[in-house]
Coordinates of C-alpha atoms in Angstrom, one line a residue:
M30 CA 17.3 4.6 4.1
E31 CA 14.1 5.4 2.3
R32 CA 12.6 8.8 3.3
V33 CA 9.0 8.2 4.5
I34 CA 5.9 10.3 5.2
V35 CA 3.3 8.6 7.5
V36 CA -0.4 9.4 7.1
G37 CA -3.3 8.7 9.4
V38 CA -7.0 9.7 9.7
E39 CA -8.6 10.1 13.1
T40 CA -12.2 8.9 13.0
Q41 CA -15.0 8.1 15.3
D42 CA -13.9 4.5 15.4
N43 CA -10.2 5.0 16.2
Y44 CA -9.9 8.3 18.1
Q45 CA -9.1 6.5 21.5
V46 CA -6.1 4.7 20.1
F47 CA -5.1 7.1 17.2
T48 CA -2.2 8.9 18.8
E49 CA -0.5 5.6 20.0
S50 CA -1.3 3.9 16.7
M51 CA 0.6 6.7 14.8
K52 CA 3.5 6.4 17.2
E53 CA 3.5 2.7 16.5
L54 CA 3.5 3.3 12.8
V55 CA 6.6 5.5 13.1
N56 CA 8.3 2.7 15.1
L57 CA 7.3 0.1 12.5
T58 CA 8.7 2.3 9.8
E59 CA 12.0 2.6 11.6
T60 CA 12.1 -1.1 12.2
A61 CA 11.7 -1.6 8.5
Q62 CA 14.8 0.6 8.0
G63 CA 12.9 3.7 6.9
E64 CA 13.4 7.3 8.0
V65 CA 10.3 9.2 8.9
V66 CA 10.7 12.8 7.5
G67 CA 7.1 13.9 7.8
E68 CA 3.7 13.1 9.3
L69 CA 0.2 14.1 8.1
T70 CA -3.0 13.6 10.0
Q71 CA -6.6 14.5 9.5
K72 CA -9.8 14.3 11.5
L73 CA -12.8 13.0 9.6
P74 CA -16.1 11.2 10.6
S75 CA -14.9 8.3 8.5
V76 CA -12.1 7.8 5.9
S77 CA -12.7 8.8 2.3
N78 CA -13.6 5.8 0.1
K79 CA -11.5 7.2 -2.8
T80 CA -8.3 8.4 -1.2
I81 CA -8.6 7.8 2.6
V82 CA -7.8 11.6 3.2
G83 CA -9.9 14.5 1.8
K84 CA -9.1 16.2 -1.5
G85 CA -7.4 19.2 0.2
K86 CA -5.3 16.9 2.4
L87 CA -4.2 14.9 -0.7
E88 CA -2.9 18.1 -2.3
E89 CA -1.2 19.0 1.0
L90 CA 0.4 15.5 1.0
N91 CA 1.7 16.0 -2.5
Q92 CA 3.3 19.3 -1.4
L93 CA 4.8 17.6 1.6
V94 CA 6.3 14.8 -0.5
L95 CA 8.0 17.4 -2.8
A96 CA 9.2 19.5 0.1
R97 CA 10.7 16.6 2.1
E98 CA 11.9 14.7 -1.0
A99 CA 10.1 11.6 0.3
D100 CA 10.5 8.2 -1.4
I101 CA 7.4 6.5 0.0
V102 CA 4.1 7.3 1.8
I103 CA 2.8 4.9 4.4
F104 CA -0.9 5.0 5.4
N105 CA -2.0 3.8 8.9
H106 CA -5.0 2.2 7.2
E107 CA -5.5 -0.9 5.0
L108 CA -5.7 0.3 1.3
T109 CA -7.6 -1.2 -1.5
A110 CA -5.8 -1.5 -4.9
R111 CA -7.9 1.3 -6.3
Q112 CA -7.2 3.6 -3.3
A113 CA -3.4 3.0 -3.5
S114 CA -3.3 3.7 -7.3
Q115 CA -5.3 6.9 -7.0
I116 CA -3.1 8.2 -4.2
E117 CA 0.0 7.2 -6.1
A118 CA -1.2 9.1 -9.1
A119 CA -1.6 12.2 -7.0
V120 CA 1.7 12.1 -5.1
Q121 CA 3.9 10.3 -7.7
V122 CA 5.8 8.2 -5.2
K123 CA 5.2 4.6 -3.9
V124 CA 2.3 4.3 -1.5
I125 CA 1.8 1.3 0.9
D126 CA -0.3 0.6 4.0
R127 CA 0.3 -0.6 7.5
V128 CA -0.3 -4.2 6.6
Q129 CA 2.3 -4.2 3.8
L130 CA 4.7 -2.5 6.2
I131 CA 4.2 -5.3 8.9
L132 CA 4.6 -8.0 6.2
D133 CA 7.8 -6.3 5.1
I134 CA 9.2 -6.4 8.6
F135 CA 8.2 -10.1 8.9
A136 CA 10.0 -10.8 5.7
L137 CA 13.1 -9.0 7.1
R138 CA 13.0 -11.0 10.4
A139 CA 12.1 -14.5 9.1
R140 CA 15.1 -16.8 9.6
S141 CA 13.8 -20.4 9.4
K142 CA 12.3 -22.1 6.4
E143 CA 8.9 -22.2 8.1
G144 CA 9.0 -18.5 8.9
Q145 CA 9.9 -17.6 5.4
L146 CA 7.1 -19.7 3.9
Q147 CA 4.6 -18.2 6.4
V148 CA 5.6 -14.7 5.4
E149 CA 5.4 -15.5 1.7
L150 CA 1.9 -17.0 2.2
A151 CA 0.8 -13.9 4.0
Q152 CA 2.2 -11.6 1.3
L153 CA 0.4 -13.6 -1.5
N154 CA -2.8 -13.6 0.5
Y155 CA -2.5 -9.8 0.7
L156 CA -1.6 -9.5 -3.0
L157 CA -4.3 -11.7 -4.5
P158 CA -7.3 -9.4 -4.1
R159 CA -5.2 -6.4 -5.0
L160 CA -4.1 -7.6 -8.5
T161 CA -5.3 -5.2 -11.2
G162 CA -5.0 -5.7 -15.0
Q163 CA -4.8 -3.3 -17.8
G164 CA -7.8 -4.5 -19.8
I165 CA -7.4 -5.6 -23.4
A166 CA -3.7 -4.5 -23.5
M167 CA -2.9 -7.4 -21.2
S168 CA -5.2 -10.0 -22.9
R169 CA -4.3 -12.7 -25.3
L170 CA -7.8 -12.4 -26.7
G171 CA -7.8 -9.9 -29.6
G172 CA -8.6 -9.3 -33.2
G173 CA -5.3 -10.1 -34.9
I174 CA -3.3 -13.1 -36.2
G175 CA -2.2 -15.4 -33.4
T176 CA -4.7 -14.0 -30.9
R177 CA -7.9 -15.7 -32.0
G178 CA -9.5 -18.4 -30.0
P179 CA -9.4 -19.3 -26.3
G180 CA -7.0 -17.5 -24.0
E181 CA -6.9 -15.7 -20.7
T182 CA -5.9 -12.2 -19.6
K183 CA -2.6 -11.5 -18.0
L184 CA -4.5 -10.8 -14.8
E185 CA -6.1 -14.2 -14.8
T186 CA -2.7 -15.8 -15.4
D187 CA -1.2 -14.0 -12.5
R188 CA -4.1 -14.9 -10.2
R189 CA -3.8 -18.6 -11.2
H190 CA 0.0 -18.5 -10.6
I191 CA -0.5 -17.0 -7.2
R192 CA -3.2 -19.5 -6.2
S193 CA -0.9 -22.3 -7.4
K194 CA 2.0 -20.9 -5.4
M195 CA -0.2 -20.5 -2.3
T196 CA -1.4 -24.2 -2.6
Q197 CA 2.3 -25.3 -2.8
I198 CA 3.3 -23.2 0.3
K199 CA 0.3 -24.5 2.3
H200 CA 1.3 -28.1 1.5
E201 CA 4.9 -27.4 2.7
L202 CA 3.7 -25.7 5.8
K203 CA 1.3 -28.6 6.5
E204 CA 4.3 -31.0 6.5
I205 CA 6.3 -28.7 8.8
A206 CA 3.2 -28.4 11.1
A207 CA 2.8 -32.2 11.2
H208 CA 6.4 -32.5 12.2
R209 CA 6.0 -29.8 14.9
G210 CA 2.8 -31.6 16.0
R211 CA 4.7 -34.9 16.5
I212 CA 7.3 -33.2 18.6
R213 CA 4.5 -31.5 20.6
Q214 CA 2.7 -34.8 21.1
K215 CA 5.9 -36.4 22.4
R216 CA 6.3 -33.6 24.9
Q217 CA 2.7 -34.1 26.1
E218 CA 3.1 -37.9 26.3
S219 CA 6.3 -37.4 28.4
E220 CA 4.1 -35.2 30.7
V221 CA 6.5 -32.3 30.5
F222 CA 5.0 -29.1 31.9
Q223 CA 4.9 -26.5 29.1
I224 CA 5.0 -22.7 29.6
G225 CA 4.5 -20.3 26.7
L226 CA 5.6 -16.7 26.5
I227 CA 3.0 -14.4 24.8
G228 CA 2.6 -10.6 24.7
Y229 CA 2.7 -7.4 22.6
T230 CA 5.6 -7.0 20.4
N231 CA 8.7 -5.6 22.1
A232 CA 7.4 -6.3 25.6
G233 CA 10.6 -8.2 26.4
K234 CA 9.6 -11.9 26.0
S235 CA 13.0 -13.0 24.6
T236 CA 14.8 -11.1 27.3
I237 CA 12.7 -12.9 30.0
M238 CA 13.5 -16.2 28.3
N239 CA 17.2 -15.4 28.4
L240 CA 16.9 -14.3 32.1
I241 CA 15.5 -17.6 33.4
T242 CA 16.9 -20.2 30.9
E243 CA 20.2 -18.6 29.7
A244 CA 19.0 -19.4 26.2
N245 CA 21.0 -16.5 24.6
T246 CA 18.2 -15.9 22.1
Y247 CA 18.1 -12.7 20.0
S248 CA 16.6 -10.0 22.0
M249 CA 16.6 -6.3 20.9
N250 CA 14.6 -3.2 21.4
Q251 CA 12.8 -3.8 18.1
L252 CA 9.3 -4.7 17.0
F253 CA 9.0 -8.4 15.9
A254 CA 12.6 -9.3 17.0
T255 CA 11.3 -12.9 17.3
L256 CA 9.4 -14.6 14.5
D257 CA 10.3 -18.3 14.8
P258 CA 9.1 -20.1 18.0
L259 CA 11.9 -21.3 20.2
T260 CA 11.5 -23.9 22.9
K261 CA 14.1 -24.4 25.6
K262 CA 14.4 -26.7 28.5
W263 CA 14.1 -25.1 31.9
T264 CA 14.8 -26.7 35.3
L265 CA 13.2 -25.3 38.5
P266 CA 15.2 -24.9 41.6
S267 CA 13.4 -28.0 43.0
G268 CA 14.7 -30.0 40.1
M269 CA 11.6 -30.3 38.0
Q270 CA 12.2 -30.1 34.2
M271 CA 9.9 -28.2 31.9
T272 CA 9.9 -26.3 28.6
L273 CA 9.6 -22.6 27.9
T274 CA 8.5 -21.4 24.4
D275 CA 9.0 -18.0 23.0
T276 CA 6.6 -16.9 20.2
V277 CA 5.9 -14.1 17.8
G278 CA 4.6 -10.8 19.4
F279 CA 1.1 -9.5 18.9
I280 CA 0.3 -6.0 17.6
Q281 CA -2.8 -3.8 17.2
D282 CA -4.7 -4.6 14.1
L283 CA -2.6 -7.7 13.4
P284 CA -3.3 -8.4 9.7
T285 CA -5.7 -11.3 9.2
Q286 CA -3.3 -12.7 6.6
L287 CA -0.6 -13.1 9.3
I288 CA -2.9 -14.8 11.7
E289 CA -3.8 -17.3 9.0
A290 CA -0.2 -17.8 7.8
F291 CA 1.2 -18.2 11.3
Q292 CA -1.5 -20.6 12.5
S293 CA 1.0 -23.5 13.0
T294 CA 3.4 -21.3 14.9
L295 CA 0.5 -20.1 17.1
E296 CA -0.5 -23.7 17.6
E297 CA 2.6 -24.0 19.8
S298 CA 1.0 -21.7 22.4
R299 CA -2.3 -23.5 22.3
G300 CA -0.9 -26.7 23.8
M301 CA 0.7 -24.9 26.8
D302 CA -0.1 -25.6 30.5
L303 CA 0.6 -22.0 31.5
L304 CA 1.0 -18.8 29.6
L305 CA 3.3 -15.9 30.7
H306 CA 1.7 -12.7 29.4
V307 CA 4.5 -10.3 29.2
V308 CA 3.5 -6.6 29.3
D309 CA 5.7 -3.5 28.9
A310 CA 4.9 -1.8 32.3
S311 CA 6.5 1.5 31.0
S312 CA 4.3 1.9 27.9
T313 CA 2.0 4.8 27.8
D314 CA -0.4 2.6 25.8
R315 CA -0.2 -0.4 28.3
L316 CA -4.0 -0.9 28.7
Q317 CA -4.6 -1.0 24.9
Q318 CA -1.7 -3.4 24.5
E319 CA -3.1 -5.7 27.2
Q320 CA -6.6 -5.7 25.6
T321 CA -5.1 -6.4 22.1
V322 CA -3.4 -9.6 23.5
L323 CA -6.5 -10.7 25.4
H324 CA -8.6 -10.2 22.3
L325 CA -6.2 -12.3 20.2
L326 CA -6.1 -15.0 22.8
K327 CA -9.9 -15.2 22.5
Q328 CA -9.7 -15.2 18.7
L329 CA -7.2 -18.1 18.9
D330 CA -9.3 -20.1 21.3
M331 CA -6.7 -19.9 24.1
E332 CA -8.9 -18.2 26.8
E333 CA -9.0 -21.4 29.0
I334 CA -5.3 -21.6 29.5
P335 CA -4.1 -20.2 32.9
V336 CA -2.2 -16.9 32.6
L337 CA 0.4 -15.2 34.7
T338 CA 0.9 -11.6 33.7
V339 CA 4.5 -10.5 33.9
Y340 CA 4.9 -6.7 34.0
N341 CA 8.3 -6.1 32.6
K342 CA 10.6 -3.0 32.3
A343 CA 10.1 -2.0 35.9
D344 CA 13.4 -0.1 35.6
L345 CA 11.6 2.3 33.2
C346 CA 8.6 3.1 35.3
D347 CA 7.8 4.4 38.8
Q348 CA 7.4 1.2 40.8
D349 CA 5.9 2.9 43.8
S350 CA 3.0 4.3 41.8
F351 CA 2.5 1.3 39.4
V352 CA -0.9 -0.3 39.6
P353 CA -1.4 -3.7 37.8
T354 CA -4.6 -4.2 35.9
L355 CA -4.4 -7.9 35.3
F356 CA -4.1 -10.6 38.0
P357 CA -2.3 -12.7 39.0
S358 CA 0.8 -10.7 38.2
C359 CA 4.3 -9.7 39.2
L360 CA 6.5 -6.6 38.4
I361 CA 10.1 -7.2 37.3
S362 CA 12.9 -5.9 35.0
A363 CA 14.2 -8.7 32.7
L364 CA 17.5 -6.8 32.6
N365 CA 18.0 -7.2 36.4
P366 CA 19.3 -10.7 37.2
A367 CA 18.1 -10.2 40.8
D368 CA 14.5 -10.2 39.6
A369 CA 14.9 -13.8 38.2
D370 CA 14.1 -15.3 41.6
E371 CA 11.0 -13.2 42.1
L372 CA 9.7 -14.3 38.6
K373 CA 10.5 -18.0 39.3
T374 CA 8.6 -17.7 42.7
A375 CA 5.6 -16.3 40.9
I376 CA 5.7 -19.0 38.2
I377 CA 6.0 -21.8 40.8
K378 CA 3.0 -20.4 42.8
E379 CA 0.8 -20.4 39.6
M380 CA 2.1 -23.9 38.6
K381 CA 0.9 -25.3 42.0
L382 CA -2.6 -24.0 41.2
V383 CA -2.5 -25.7 37.8
L384 CA -1.0 -29.0 39.0
V385 CA -2.7 -31.5 41.3
P386 CA -1.3 -32.1 44.8
Y387 CA -0.2 -35.7 45.6
Q388 CA 1.2 -37.8 48.4
A389 CA 3.2 -40.9 47.8
E390 CA 4.9 -43.5 50.0
L391 CA 8.1 -45.2 48.7
S392 CA 9.5 -48.4 50.0
E393 CA 13.3 -48.6 50.4
D394 CA 13.7 -50.7 47.3
K395 CA 11.9 -48.0 45.3
A396 CA 14.0 -45.1 46.6
Y397 CA 15.5 -44.7 43.1
L398 CA 12.1 -43.3 41.9
L399 CA 12.6 -40.2 44.1
N400 CA 15.0 -38.8 41.6
E401 CA 12.5 -39.3 38.7
M402 CA 9.8 -37.7 40.8
T403 CA 12.0 -34.7 41.3
L404 CA 12.5 -34.3 37.5
K405 CA 8.8 -34.9 36.6
T406 CA 6.9 -33.2 39.4
I407 CA 7.3 -30.4 42.0
V408 CA 8.5 -32.2 45.1
D409 CA 7.6 -30.0 47.9
H410 CA 8.8 -32.1 50.8
W411 CA 10.0 -35.6 51.5
E412 CA 11.2 -37.4 54.6
Y413 CA 12.4 -40.9 55.6
Q414 CA 10.1 -42.7 58.1
E415 CA 12.4 -44.8 60.3
E416 CA 9.6 -46.8 61.9
T417 CA 8.2 -48.0 58.5
G418 CA 11.4 -47.8 56.5
T419 CA 9.6 -45.8 53.8
Y420 CA 10.0 -42.4 52.1
L421 CA 7.0 -40.1 52.4
V422 CA 6.8 -37.6 49.4
N423 CA 4.5 -34.6 49.0
G424 CA 4.3 -32.6 45.8
Y425 CA 2.4 -31.5 42.7
A426 CA 2.0 -33.3 39.4
K427 CA 0.1 -32.9 36.1
S428 CA -3.6 -33.9 36.3
G429 CA -4.1 -37.5 35.3
S430 CA -0.3 -38.2 35.2
K431 CA 0.0 -41.7 33.8
W432 CA 3.5 -42.1 35.2
L433 CA 2.5 -41.2 38.7
N434 CA -0.7 -43.4 38.6
E435 CA 1.4 -46.3 37.5
Q436 CA 3.8 -45.9 40.4
F437 CA 1.8 -44.6 43.3
Y438 CA -1.6 -44.0 44.9
Q439 CA -2.5 -40.3 44.1
Q440 CA -4.8 -38.2 46.2

């Protein structure tokens, strides 16, 4: 494991979230298989344009690197190429920032072809503006034999190569996104109710998915354990079939490069009928995490989708004194199988608010449709009317359901 020193500057802009942000940086470092051997912080009105920290602190950082035999320094701020090279010159070890660290974790976690392409695109997006050349030494333009005439610098060649690679990846991602879009379109045409799991990283989304669908997805106490979206079929106790989709977790200051690269993955959540916003109820930074997710939902134009907040990890907090801040909500522990029914009840309650109530009358020769209604809608109650020889069905269906309109009168 690489030995790491984490560095952060508390400013007027970040003082409210600084402590939690530094804790998160330590967790991110450990997720990336690094060992934090030291931490350096400084209070400044704003970060230094040259080296983020002040001159004295930079010297202190150099001494700390030597004393702790560190291999790498990670800053809790996005660094420019110039800042990184100046800090590296002072401390003589590799220097990276929070964005690079997150990208590295994503590279570590990506399993599918799409996930790997998205991470590579984000990394190239990050790298492009940070490429620096070495002047005439890297140029094919010079004053000697074989160097006369048109040419381009090594830096320009690298930039052209990266842009070409990015274009190629975007083309491949476009094809994958089109395929995903066709699958999504089929689901919408089949009028399947779709639920999406969203939330801060490590809130327990995959564990909740395993709790109610027995999906056996990878769920660990790690940041970004899930990168590739996974959709599973889920059947309600009433018999209605729907889908549940697990997506990548959000995080404070989620790099813009990642939002752009993971656009097609995030598209999955945009087409949902209901979102389950999973929140770690035991986190000391719960309010900030909630706001981060809500802000990103706004950024991704997903504000209009109905949301049920699921406060998870009830086993790690005092349930009697717990006060929810988002509504509607429920408090559960995804590790407790007994809480599955409570969660399902809360989901069905919200679904009934999203769906449209209907009443249908089935003649005896159409009784076979009752089974299909049970699969496609929430059938609340049905009874056989002896005097008319018909079945009276009450339930809830998707608004404008073509299937239901073709078969019955809807009210």
